[in-house]
Amino acid sequence: MGKRNHNVFFHLHTVSGIVISVGLYIIFFAGAFTLFEKAIHHWEEGEAHATTTETIPAISIDYDRLTDSLQAKGYDLYGRSLYITLEGGEKQAFFLSGSTDSLASEADRKEAQLSFNTTTYEIADQPERYSFGSLLYLLHFFYQLDRPGYYLSGAVALFFLFALITGLVIHWKKIVLSFYVFRPGAKLKTIWTDAHTALGTIGIPFQFMYALTGAMFGLGVLVGTSGSVLYEGDTEKFYAELYGEHNNVLGERVEASAYRLNPYADSVDHRWADFAPKYIGLLKLESENMQFRAYGYLDSKAQFLNNGEVVYDVVLGKVNHEHNPYEMSYAESIWPTVSRLHYADYGNLGTLGDYTLKFIYFILAVMTCFVIISGVLIWLEARNKRNVPEKERRYNERVGHIYLAICLSMLPMTALTFIVAKLIPVGWATETFFNSVFFGGWLLLSVFFWRKQDNYFTNRYTLLASGALGMLIPLVNGLVSGHWIWRAFLNHQYEIFIIDVLWLFLATICLFTVYRMKKPTTKVPIQTRRKRSVATKEVFQPS
């Protein structure tokens, strides 16, 4: 590669990396914890959902009895949809949507989180507790900013893909040699460069996969925009065909007792060999286009791309839509593959296998966070030279202080919010509360460390606070819920166990890093160095 082309790619790599650095760091940091979203939810609730749940057969539920119980409870089901995740337990939670009937009462238009006893089919309200894991999941897609945030995350992922490709082009000839080079005794810029290169090389396949799949998720709106051209610009019709959404218009009311739902569950159970429904939807209840929908998976040991779906028209007694897991086309296999790769969901690997895979993803995501930070530090050190104008150097320093303050304060604030989530009463666990605690605390910490104007101070004390708070998390969990880490493991409460172990691991790394940190040699401030050079010049000025 010519020198000019090398410089072009180098600057493109640097600029694209710097522009997205903070956003990319947030995405990977929040995404690392999002891998354990379900485990975080179980850890927070403790006794309520402590044990691992397995998928139960669809035929184990009496759907006719369930709808009768809802009617007896006073719910008008016309135009409403019911969604069940098939998980075991004495109580089965489900979601009841609001009615889409324009003439329905205000009460019937409200959605409800409910549960039923799997023996008596008694209906009860399901206390809804907002999980901190849900906040991190939404933050992973910047969804606190609503749809624009989702598209922004896709744009960041696209720029990340661009930075990865240009980085490979730049370092391709020396990538193997640089991978084995580490010079801890060299100057600071060299140390950061070696760490950035080595860890970046290890994570290239992982980072490329996430850059590509993240861009596909975040910029999915472009698929709808372009794909709708095939349907004369009708995006709703396009998505209906893509996702199997059929008969969205509410039909006339019918007598529910004339149509039974259980036979469709029996039909699903025998439809495909080794197929296990995971989600059941009873759609547009008590209407003439009422549907019974089952979505699930084949045994992953038999087939990797194994998702299937069938939708029955309850009134007409026929299949409206079918997605045969044994006959997937190339187009149908793309999205499930992307989803499995992105969420570390490779199928039923067993409890140990699933969490081992997620833990590997977690380590690689944290490693990527370090690569991002080291890239920013390399940029700062490269511009801290005497030939750079003083005004520009001061600006670069301020940018570095802001970057590190925002990024590094995320970890101690996350640890603190975990403790708060465990200590607060159930009624306080709302989305507003968690947003106030996490984002408010994050803002205060970021401003505090920014005002210190000292990257060493920021690095040291964010790690120290993270280590101390991380060590407290298993202790607080044991004191509050009685689920001590060894008891959780012996009782097969693996979701609770894995969160405690995760924080012990992170806390140990943080405290060890603080122990090994050395304070950098004090540098003469920029303004002082300038004055001294001027004074020297005056002293040796010939007369």
Coordinates of C-alpha atoms in Angstrom, one line a residue:
M1 CA 0.0 0.0 0.0
G2 CA 1.3 3.5 -0.9
K3 CA 2.1 6.0 1.8
R4 CA -0.8 8.2 0.8
N5 CA -3.3 5.4 0.9
H6 CA -2.0 4.3 4.2
N7 CA -2.4 7.8 5.6
V8 CA -5.9 8.0 4.3
F9 CA -7.0 4.7 5.8
F10 CA -5.2 5.6 9.1
H11 CA -7.0 8.9 9.5
L12 CA -10.3 7.3 8.5
H13 CA -9.8 4.6 11.1
T14 CA -8.8 7.2 13.8
V15 CA -11.6 9.7 13.1
S16 CA -14.4 7.0 12.8
G17 CA -13.2 5.4 16.0
I18 CA -13.0 8.7 18.0
V19 CA -16.4 9.9 16.8
I20 CA -18.2 6.8 18.0
S21 CA -16.0 5.9 21.0
V22 CA -18.3 6.9 23.8
G23 CA -21.5 5.5 22.1
L24 CA -19.7 2.3 21.2
Y25 CA -18.3 1.9 24.8
I26 CA -21.9 2.3 26.2
I27 CA -23.2 -0.2 23.7
F28 CA -20.7 -2.9 24.6
F29 CA -20.7 -2.2 28.3
A30 CA -24.5 -2.4 28.6
G31 CA -24.6 -5.3 26.1
A32 CA -22.2 -7.3 28.2
F33 CA -24.7 -7.2 31.1
T34 CA -27.7 -7.6 28.8
L35 CA -26.4 -11.2 28.1
F36 CA -27.5 -11.9 31.6
E37 CA -30.8 -9.9 31.5
K38 CA -33.0 -12.8 32.6
A39 CA -30.5 -13.8 35.3
I40 CA -30.5 -10.2 36.7
H41 CA -34.3 -10.3 36.9
H42 CA -34.3 -13.5 38.8
W43 CA -31.4 -12.3 41.0
E44 CA -33.4 -9.2 41.9
E45 CA -36.6 -11.0 42.7
G46 CA -34.9 -13.8 44.8
E47 CA -37.6 -16.1 46.1
A48 CA -40.2 -15.3 43.5
H49 CA -38.3 -16.8 40.5
A50 CA -35.2 -18.3 42.0
T51 CA -35.1 -21.7 40.2
T52 CA -34.3 -22.3 36.6
T53 CA -37.5 -22.9 34.6
E54 CA -37.8 -25.3 31.7
T55 CA -40.2 -25.1 28.8
I56 CA -43.4 -27.1 29.5
P57 CA -45.5 -28.8 26.8
A58 CA -48.2 -26.6 25.2
I59 CA -50.8 -29.4 25.8
S60 CA -50.2 -29.1 29.6
I61 CA -52.4 -25.9 29.7
D62 CA -56.2 -26.0 29.3
Y63 CA -56.7 -22.9 27.2
D64 CA -60.5 -23.2 27.2
R65 CA -60.6 -23.2 31.0
L66 CA -58.2 -20.3 31.1
T67 CA -60.4 -18.1 28.9
D68 CA -63.5 -19.2 30.9
S69 CA -61.7 -18.1 34.1
L70 CA -60.9 -14.7 32.6
Q71 CA -64.5 -14.2 31.7
A72 CA -65.7 -15.3 35.1
K73 CA -63.2 -12.7 36.5
G74 CA -65.1 -10.0 34.6
Y75 CA -62.8 -9.6 31.6
D76 CA -64.4 -8.9 28.2
L77 CA -62.1 -10.8 25.8
Y78 CA -63.5 -9.5 22.5
G79 CA -60.6 -7.9 20.5
R80 CA -58.0 -8.8 23.1
S81 CA -55.0 -11.1 22.7
L82 CA -53.3 -13.3 25.3
Y83 CA -49.6 -14.3 25.3
I84 CA -48.1 -17.0 27.3
T85 CA -44.4 -18.0 27.7
L86 CA -44.5 -21.7 28.5
E87 CA -42.4 -22.0 31.7
G88 CA -43.0 -24.4 34.5
G89 CA -44.1 -23.5 38.0
E90 CA -47.2 -23.4 40.2
K91 CA -48.1 -20.0 38.8
Q92 CA -48.0 -19.2 35.1
A93 CA -47.6 -15.6 34.1
F94 CA -49.2 -14.2 31.0
F95 CA -50.0 -10.9 29.2
L96 CA -53.5 -9.8 28.3
S97 CA -53.5 -7.0 25.7
G98 CA -56.1 -4.2 25.6
S99 CA -59.0 -4.6 23.3
T100 CA -58.7 -3.2 19.8
D101 CA -62.5 -2.7 19.6
S102 CA -63.2 1.0 19.1
L103 CA -66.4 0.6 21.1
A104 CA -64.7 -1.1 24.1
S105 CA -64.8 0.5 27.5
E106 CA -61.7 2.3 28.9
A107 CA -61.1 -0.5 31.3
D108 CA -61.1 -3.1 28.5
R109 CA -58.6 -1.1 26.5
K110 CA -56.1 -1.4 29.2
E111 CA -53.5 -4.2 29.1
A112 CA -52.8 -6.4 32.1
Q113 CA -50.0 -8.5 33.6
L114 CA -51.7 -11.6 35.1
S115 CA -51.0 -15.1 36.3
F116 CA -53.1 -18.3 36.8
N117 CA -52.7 -21.2 39.0
T118 CA -51.8 -24.2 36.8
T119 CA -54.1 -26.5 39.0
T120 CA -57.1 -24.4 39.9
Y121 CA -56.8 -21.8 37.0
E122 CA -57.5 -19.0 39.5
I123 CA -56.6 -15.6 38.0
A124 CA -54.5 -13.2 39.9
D125 CA -52.7 -9.9 39.2
Q126 CA -49.0 -10.3 38.6
P127 CA -47.0 -7.7 40.4
E128 CA -44.8 -6.0 37.8
R129 CA -41.3 -5.3 38.9
Y130 CA -39.1 -3.3 36.5
S131 CA -35.7 -4.9 36.3
F132 CA -32.4 -3.1 36.1
G133 CA -31.5 -5.6 33.5
S134 CA -34.3 -4.2 31.3
L135 CA -32.8 -0.7 31.7
L136 CA -29.4 -2.0 30.5
Y137 CA -31.0 -3.8 27.6
L138 CA -32.7 -0.6 26.4
L139 CA -29.5 1.3 27.0
H140 CA -27.7 -1.2 24.7
F141 CA -29.9 0.1 21.9
F142 CA -30.1 3.7 23.2
Y143 CA -33.9 3.1 23.4
Q144 CA -34.3 5.6 26.1
L145 CA -34.2 8.0 23.2
D146 CA -37.1 6.1 21.6
R147 CA -36.8 5.2 17.9
P148 CA -34.1 7.7 17.0
G149 CA -31.9 6.1 19.7
Y150 CA -32.4 2.7 18.1
Y151 CA -31.3 4.0 14.7
L152 CA -28.4 5.8 16.3
S153 CA -27.1 2.5 17.8
G154 CA -27.3 1.0 14.3
A155 CA -25.3 3.9 12.9
V156 CA -22.7 3.5 15.6
A157 CA -22.4 -0.2 14.8
L158 CA -22.0 0.7 11.1
F159 CA -19.2 3.1 11.8
F160 CA -17.6 0.5 14.1
L161 CA -17.7 -1.9 11.1
F162 CA -16.0 0.8 9.1
A163 CA -13.3 1.3 11.8
L164 CA -12.7 -2.5 12.0
I165 CA -12.2 -2.8 8.2
T166 CA -9.9 0.2 8.0
G167 CA -7.9 -1.0 11.0
L168 CA -7.4 -4.3 9.3
V169 CA -6.2 -2.6 6.1
I170 CA -3.7 -0.5 8.0
H171 CA -2.2 -3.3 10.1
W172 CA -2.6 -6.3 7.8
K173 CA 1.0 -6.8 7.0
K174 CA 2.3 -6.5 10.6
I175 CA -0.8 -7.8 12.4
V176 CA 0.8 -11.1 13.4
L177 CA 4.1 -9.5 14.5
S178 CA 2.4 -6.7 16.5
F179 CA 0.2 -9.3 18.2
Y180 CA 3.2 -10.8 20.0
V181 CA 4.8 -7.5 20.9
F182 CA 4.2 -6.0 24.4
R183 CA 6.6 -3.5 25.9
P184 CA 5.5 -2.6 29.4
G185 CA 8.7 -0.6 30.1
A186 CA 8.3 1.7 27.1
K187 CA 6.6 5.1 27.0
L188 CA 2.9 5.4 27.7
K189 CA 1.8 5.7 24.1
T190 CA 3.6 2.5 23.2
I191 CA 2.1 0.5 26.1
W192 CA -1.5 1.6 25.0
T193 CA -0.7 0.8 21.4
D194 CA 0.6 -2.7 22.2
A195 CA -2.5 -3.4 24.4
H196 CA -4.9 -2.0 21.8
T197 CA -3.3 -4.1 19.0
A198 CA -3.1 -7.4 20.9
L199 CA -6.6 -7.3 22.5
G200 CA -8.1 -5.8 19.3
T201 CA -6.6 -8.7 17.3
I202 CA -8.0 -11.3 19.6
G203 CA -11.5 -9.8 19.4
I204 CA -11.7 -9.1 15.7
P205 CA -14.1 -12.0 14.8
F206 CA -16.3 -11.2 17.8
Q207 CA -16.3 -7.4 17.1
F208 CA -16.9 -7.9 13.4
M209 CA -19.9 -10.1 14.2
Y210 CA -21.4 -7.6 16.6
A211 CA -20.7 -4.6 14.3
L212 CA -22.5 -6.4 11.4
T213 CA -25.5 -7.8 13.4
G214 CA -25.8 -4.6 15.4
A215 CA -26.0 -2.6 12.3
M216 CA -28.7 -5.0 10.9
F217 CA -30.8 -4.6 14.1
G218 CA -30.4 -0.9 14.5
L219 CA -30.8 0.0 10.9
G220 CA -33.6 -2.4 10.2
V221 CA -35.8 0.5 9.2
L222 CA -33.9 0.6 5.9
V223 CA -35.1 -3.0 5.3
G224 CA -38.7 -1.9 5.7
T225 CA -38.2 1.2 3.5
S226 CA -36.5 -0.7 0.7
G227 CA -38.5 -3.9 1.0
S228 CA -41.8 -2.1 0.9
V229 CA -41.1 -1.1 -2.7
L230 CA -42.0 -4.6 -3.7
Y231 CA -45.5 -3.9 -2.1
E232 CA -46.1 -0.6 -3.7
G233 CA -44.7 1.3 -0.7
D234 CA -47.0 -0.4 1.8
T235 CA -44.7 -1.1 4.8
E236 CA -47.4 -2.7 6.9
K237 CA -48.1 -5.2 4.1
F238 CA -44.4 -5.9 3.8
Y239 CA -43.9 -6.5 7.5
A240 CA -47.1 -8.7 7.6
E241 CA -45.6 -10.9 4.9
L242 CA -42.2 -10.9 6.5
Y243 CA -43.3 -11.7 10.1
G244 CA -46.4 -13.6 9.3
E245 CA -48.9 -11.0 10.7
H246 CA -52.2 -12.0 9.1
N247 CA -55.8 -10.8 9.6
N248 CA -54.9 -7.7 11.6
V249 CA -58.4 -6.3 11.2
L250 CA -60.8 -7.2 14.1
G251 CA -63.7 -9.3 12.9
E252 CA -67.3 -9.5 14.1
R253 CA -67.9 -10.9 17.6
V254 CA -68.7 -14.6 17.8
E255 CA -69.8 -16.9 20.6
A256 CA -66.6 -18.1 22.2
S257 CA -68.1 -21.2 23.6
A258 CA -68.8 -22.5 20.1
Y259 CA -65.0 -22.7 19.3
R260 CA -62.6 -24.7 21.4
L261 CA -58.9 -23.9 21.7
N262 CA -57.4 -27.1 23.1
P263 CA -57.6 -29.1 19.9
Y264 CA -55.1 -26.7 18.3
A265 CA -52.6 -27.2 21.1
D266 CA -52.9 -31.0 20.5
S267 CA -52.3 -30.4 16.7
V268 CA -49.2 -28.3 17.5
D269 CA -47.9 -31.0 19.7
H270 CA -47.9 -33.5 16.8
R271 CA -47.1 -31.2 14.0
W272 CA -43.4 -31.6 13.7
A273 CA -41.1 -34.2 15.3
D274 CA -39.0 -32.8 18.2
F275 CA -40.8 -29.4 18.0
A276 CA -41.4 -27.7 21.4
P277 CA -43.6 -24.6 21.5
K278 CA -42.1 -21.8 23.6
Y279 CA -44.7 -19.0 23.1
I280 CA -48.5 -19.3 22.7
G281 CA -50.7 -16.5 21.5
L282 CA -54.5 -16.4 21.5
L283 CA -55.2 -13.5 19.1
K284 CA -58.3 -11.4 18.5
L285 CA -60.3 -13.5 21.0
E286 CA -64.1 -13.9 20.5
S287 CA -63.9 -12.5 16.9
E288 CA -64.5 -14.2 13.6
N289 CA -60.7 -14.0 12.8
M290 CA -59.6 -15.4 16.2
Q291 CA -56.2 -17.2 15.9
F292 CA -54.2 -19.7 17.9
R293 CA -50.4 -19.1 17.4
A294 CA -47.6 -21.3 18.5
Y295 CA -43.9 -20.4 18.2
G296 CA -41.1 -22.6 19.2
Y297 CA -38.0 -24.6 18.4
L298 CA -36.8 -28.0 17.4
D299 CA -34.3 -29.8 19.5
S300 CA -31.1 -27.8 18.9
K301 CA -29.0 -31.0 18.8
A302 CA -30.9 -32.0 15.7
Q303 CA -30.8 -28.6 13.9
F304 CA -29.1 -25.2 14.6
L305 CA -31.7 -23.1 12.7
N306 CA -34.7 -24.6 14.4
N307 CA -37.4 -22.0 14.9
G308 CA -40.9 -22.8 13.7
E309 CA -44.3 -21.2 13.8
V310 CA -47.9 -22.2 13.0
V311 CA -51.0 -20.0 13.1
Y312 CA -54.5 -21.5 13.1
D313 CA -57.7 -19.7 12.1
V314 CA -59.9 -20.9 15.0
V315 CA -63.3 -20.2 13.4
L316 CA -62.5 -21.7 10.0
G317 CA -60.4 -24.5 11.5
K318 CA -57.5 -24.2 9.0
V319 CA -53.9 -23.1 9.0
N320 CA -53.4 -19.5 8.2
H321 CA -49.6 -19.4 8.3
E322 CA -46.9 -22.0 8.7
H323 CA -43.1 -21.7 9.1
N324 CA -41.8 -25.3 8.9
P325 CA -38.5 -25.5 10.8
Y326 CA -37.4 -28.4 8.6
E327 CA -37.9 -26.4 5.4
M328 CA -36.2 -23.1 5.9
S329 CA -35.3 -21.1 2.9
Y330 CA -32.1 -19.0 2.7
A331 CA -34.0 -15.8 3.3
E332 CA -35.9 -17.3 6.3
S333 CA -32.6 -18.4 7.9
I334 CA -30.8 -15.1 7.9
W335 CA -32.6 -13.4 10.7
P336 CA -32.6 -16.3 13.1
T337 CA -28.9 -16.7 12.5
V338 CA -28.2 -13.1 13.2
S339 CA -30.3 -13.2 16.3
R340 CA -28.6 -16.3 17.7
L341 CA -25.2 -14.9 17.1
H342 CA -26.0 -11.5 18.6
Y343 CA -27.7 -12.9 21.8
A344 CA -25.3 -15.8 22.4
D345 CA -28.2 -18.2 21.9
Y346 CA -26.8 -21.3 20.3
G347 CA -29.6 -23.6 21.4
N348 CA -30.1 -25.8 24.4
L349 CA -26.5 -26.3 25.5
G350 CA -27.6 -27.1 29.0
T351 CA -27.3 -24.7 32.0
L352 CA -23.6 -24.9 32.2
G353 CA -23.0 -24.7 28.5
D354 CA -25.4 -21.7 28.1
Y355 CA -23.8 -19.7 30.8
T356 CA -20.2 -20.6 29.8
L357 CA -21.0 -19.3 26.3
K358 CA -22.5 -16.1 27.7
F359 CA -19.5 -15.6 30.0
I360 CA -17.1 -15.9 27.1
Y361 CA -19.2 -13.3 25.2
F362 CA -19.1 -11.1 28.4
I363 CA -15.3 -11.3 28.6
L364 CA -15.0 -10.4 24.9
A365 CA -17.4 -7.5 25.3
V366 CA -15.4 -6.1 28.3
M367 CA -12.2 -6.6 26.3
T368 CA -13.7 -4.5 23.5
C369 CA -14.5 -1.8 26.0
F370 CA -10.8 -1.8 26.9
V371 CA -9.8 -1.6 23.2
I372 CA -12.1 1.4 22.8
I373 CA -10.6 3.2 25.9
S374 CA -7.0 2.4 24.9
G375 CA -7.7 3.8 21.4
V376 CA -8.8 7.1 22.9
L377 CA -5.7 7.1 25.1
I378 CA -3.5 6.5 22.1
W379 CA -5.1 9.4 20.4
L380 CA -4.5 11.6 23.4
E381 CA -0.9 10.6 23.8
A382 CA -0.2 11.0 20.1
R383 CA -1.4 14.7 20.3
N384 CA 0.5 15.5 23.5
K385 CA 3.6 16.7 21.6
R386 CA 5.5 20.0 21.7
N387 CA 4.8 20.6 18.0
V388 CA 1.1 20.7 18.6
P389 CA -0.3 24.2 19.4
E390 CA -1.0 24.8 23.1
K391 CA -4.7 25.6 22.4
E392 CA -5.2 22.4 20.5
R393 CA -3.4 20.4 23.2
R394 CA -5.6 21.8 25.9
Y395 CA -8.7 21.0 23.9
N396 CA -7.5 17.4 23.4
E397 CA -6.9 17.1 27.1
R398 CA -10.4 18.3 27.9
V399 CA -11.9 15.9 25.4
G400 CA -10.0 13.0 27.0
H401 CA -11.2 14.0 30.5
I402 CA -14.8 14.0 29.4
Y403 CA -14.5 10.7 27.5
L404 CA -12.9 8.9 30.4
A405 CA -15.2 10.4 33.0
I406 CA -18.3 9.3 31.1
C407 CA -17.1 5.8 30.2
L408 CA -15.3 4.8 33.4
S409 CA -18.0 6.0 35.8
M410 CA -20.5 3.5 34.3
L411 CA -19.0 0.5 36.1
P412 CA -19.3 1.9 39.7
M413 CA -22.7 3.3 39.0
T414 CA -23.9 -0.1 37.6
A415 CA -22.6 -1.9 40.8
L416 CA -24.3 0.7 43.0
T417 CA -27.6 0.3 41.1
F418 CA -27.4 -3.5 41.6
I419 CA -27.2 -3.0 45.3
V420 CA -30.1 -0.5 45.3
A421 CA -32.2 -2.9 43.2
K422 CA -31.8 -5.6 45.9
L423 CA -32.5 -3.3 48.8
I424 CA -35.6 -1.4 47.6
P425 CA -39.2 -2.6 48.2
V426 CA -41.0 -4.2 45.3
G427 CA -43.3 -1.2 44.8
W428 CA -40.4 1.1 44.2
A429 CA -39.0 -1.0 41.4
T430 CA -40.3 1.1 38.5
E431 CA -38.8 2.3 35.3
T432 CA -38.8 5.9 36.5
F433 CA -37.0 5.0 39.8
F434 CA -34.2 3.1 38.1
N435 CA -33.8 5.7 35.4
S436 CA -33.5 8.4 38.1
V437 CA -31.0 6.4 40.2
F438 CA -28.8 5.1 37.4
F439 CA -28.7 8.0 35.0
G440 CA -28.8 10.6 37.7
G441 CA -25.9 9.0 39.6
W442 CA -24.0 8.4 36.3
L443 CA -24.3 12.1 35.5
L444 CA -23.1 13.2 38.9
L445 CA -20.1 10.9 38.8
S446 CA -19.2 11.9 35.3
V447 CA -19.3 15.6 36.2
F448 CA -17.2 14.9 39.4
F449 CA -14.4 13.1 37.6
W450 CA -14.5 15.5 34.7
R451 CA -14.0 18.4 37.1
K452 CA -11.0 16.7 38.7
Q453 CA -9.2 16.9 35.3
D454 CA -7.0 14.0 36.2
N455 CA -7.2 10.8 34.2
Y456 CA -5.1 8.8 36.7
F457 CA -7.5 9.8 39.5
T458 CA -10.5 8.9 37.4
N459 CA -9.1 5.5 36.5
R460 CA -7.9 4.6 40.0
Y461 CA -11.0 5.6 41.9
T462 CA -13.6 4.3 39.5
L463 CA -11.9 0.9 39.6
L464 CA -11.6 1.1 43.4
A465 CA -15.2 2.0 43.9
S466 CA -16.3 -0.7 41.4
G467 CA -14.2 -3.3 43.2
A468 CA -15.5 -2.4 46.7
L469 CA -19.2 -2.2 45.5
G470 CA -18.8 -5.4 43.5
M471 CA -17.6 -7.3 46.5
L472 CA -20.6 -6.0 48.5
I473 CA -23.2 -7.3 45.9
P474 CA -23.1 -11.0 46.9
L475 CA -23.0 -10.0 50.6
V476 CA -26.1 -7.8 50.2
N477 CA -27.9 -10.5 48.3
G478 CA -27.2 -13.1 51.0
L479 CA -28.3 -10.7 53.8
V480 CA -31.5 -9.6 52.1
S481 CA -32.7 -12.8 50.5
G482 CA -30.7 -15.5 52.2
H483 CA -29.4 -16.8 48.8
W484 CA -25.8 -17.0 49.8
I485 CA -23.6 -17.9 46.8
W486 CA -22.9 -21.4 48.0
R487 CA -26.6 -22.1 48.8
A488 CA -27.7 -20.8 45.4
F489 CA -25.3 -23.2 43.7
L490 CA -26.4 -26.2 45.8
N491 CA -30.1 -25.3 45.3
H492 CA -29.6 -25.1 41.5
Q493 CA -30.5 -21.4 41.5
Y494 CA -28.0 -20.8 38.8
E495 CA -29.3 -17.3 37.7
I496 CA -28.7 -16.0 41.2
F497 CA -25.4 -17.8 41.5
I498 CA -24.0 -16.5 38.1
I499 CA -24.7 -12.9 39.0
D500 CA -22.8 -13.1 42.3
V501 CA -19.9 -14.9 40.6
L502 CA -19.9 -12.3 37.8
W503 CA -19.5 -9.4 40.3
L504 CA -16.9 -11.2 42.4
F505 CA -14.9 -11.8 39.2
L506 CA -15.2 -8.1 38.1
A507 CA -14.5 -6.8 41.6
T508 CA -11.3 -8.9 41.9
I509 CA -10.0 -7.7 38.5
C510 CA -10.7 -4.1 39.5
L511 CA -9.0 -4.3 42.9
F512 CA -6.0 -6.2 41.4
T513 CA -5.6 -3.5 38.7
V514 CA -5.7 -0.8 41.4
Y515 CA -3.1 -2.6 43.3
R516 CA -0.8 -2.9 40.3
M517 CA -1.3 0.7 39.1
K518 CA 1.6 3.1 39.3
K519 CA 1.2 6.8 39.5
P520 CA 2.6 8.4 36.3
T521 CA 5.5 10.8 36.5
T522 CA 4.2 14.3 37.1
K523 CA 4.4 16.4 34.0
V524 CA 5.0 20.1 33.8
P525 CA 1.7 21.8 32.9
I526 CA 1.4 23.0 29.3
Q527 CA 1.3 26.6 30.3
T528 CA 4.4 26.3 32.5
R529 CA 6.3 24.5 29.8
R530 CA 5.5 27.3 27.4
K531 CA 6.7 30.0 29.7
R532 CA 9.9 28.1 30.6
S533 CA 10.7 27.7 26.9
V534 CA 10.1 31.4 26.3
A535 CA 12.3 32.3 29.3
T536 CA 15.1 30.1 28.0
K537 CA 14.9 31.6 24.6
E538 CA 15.2 35.1 26.2
V539 CA 18.3 34.1 28.3
F540 CA 20.2 32.7 25.3
Q541 CA 19.2 35.5 22.9
P542 CA 22.3 37.0 21.5
S543 CA 22.9 40.6 22.3

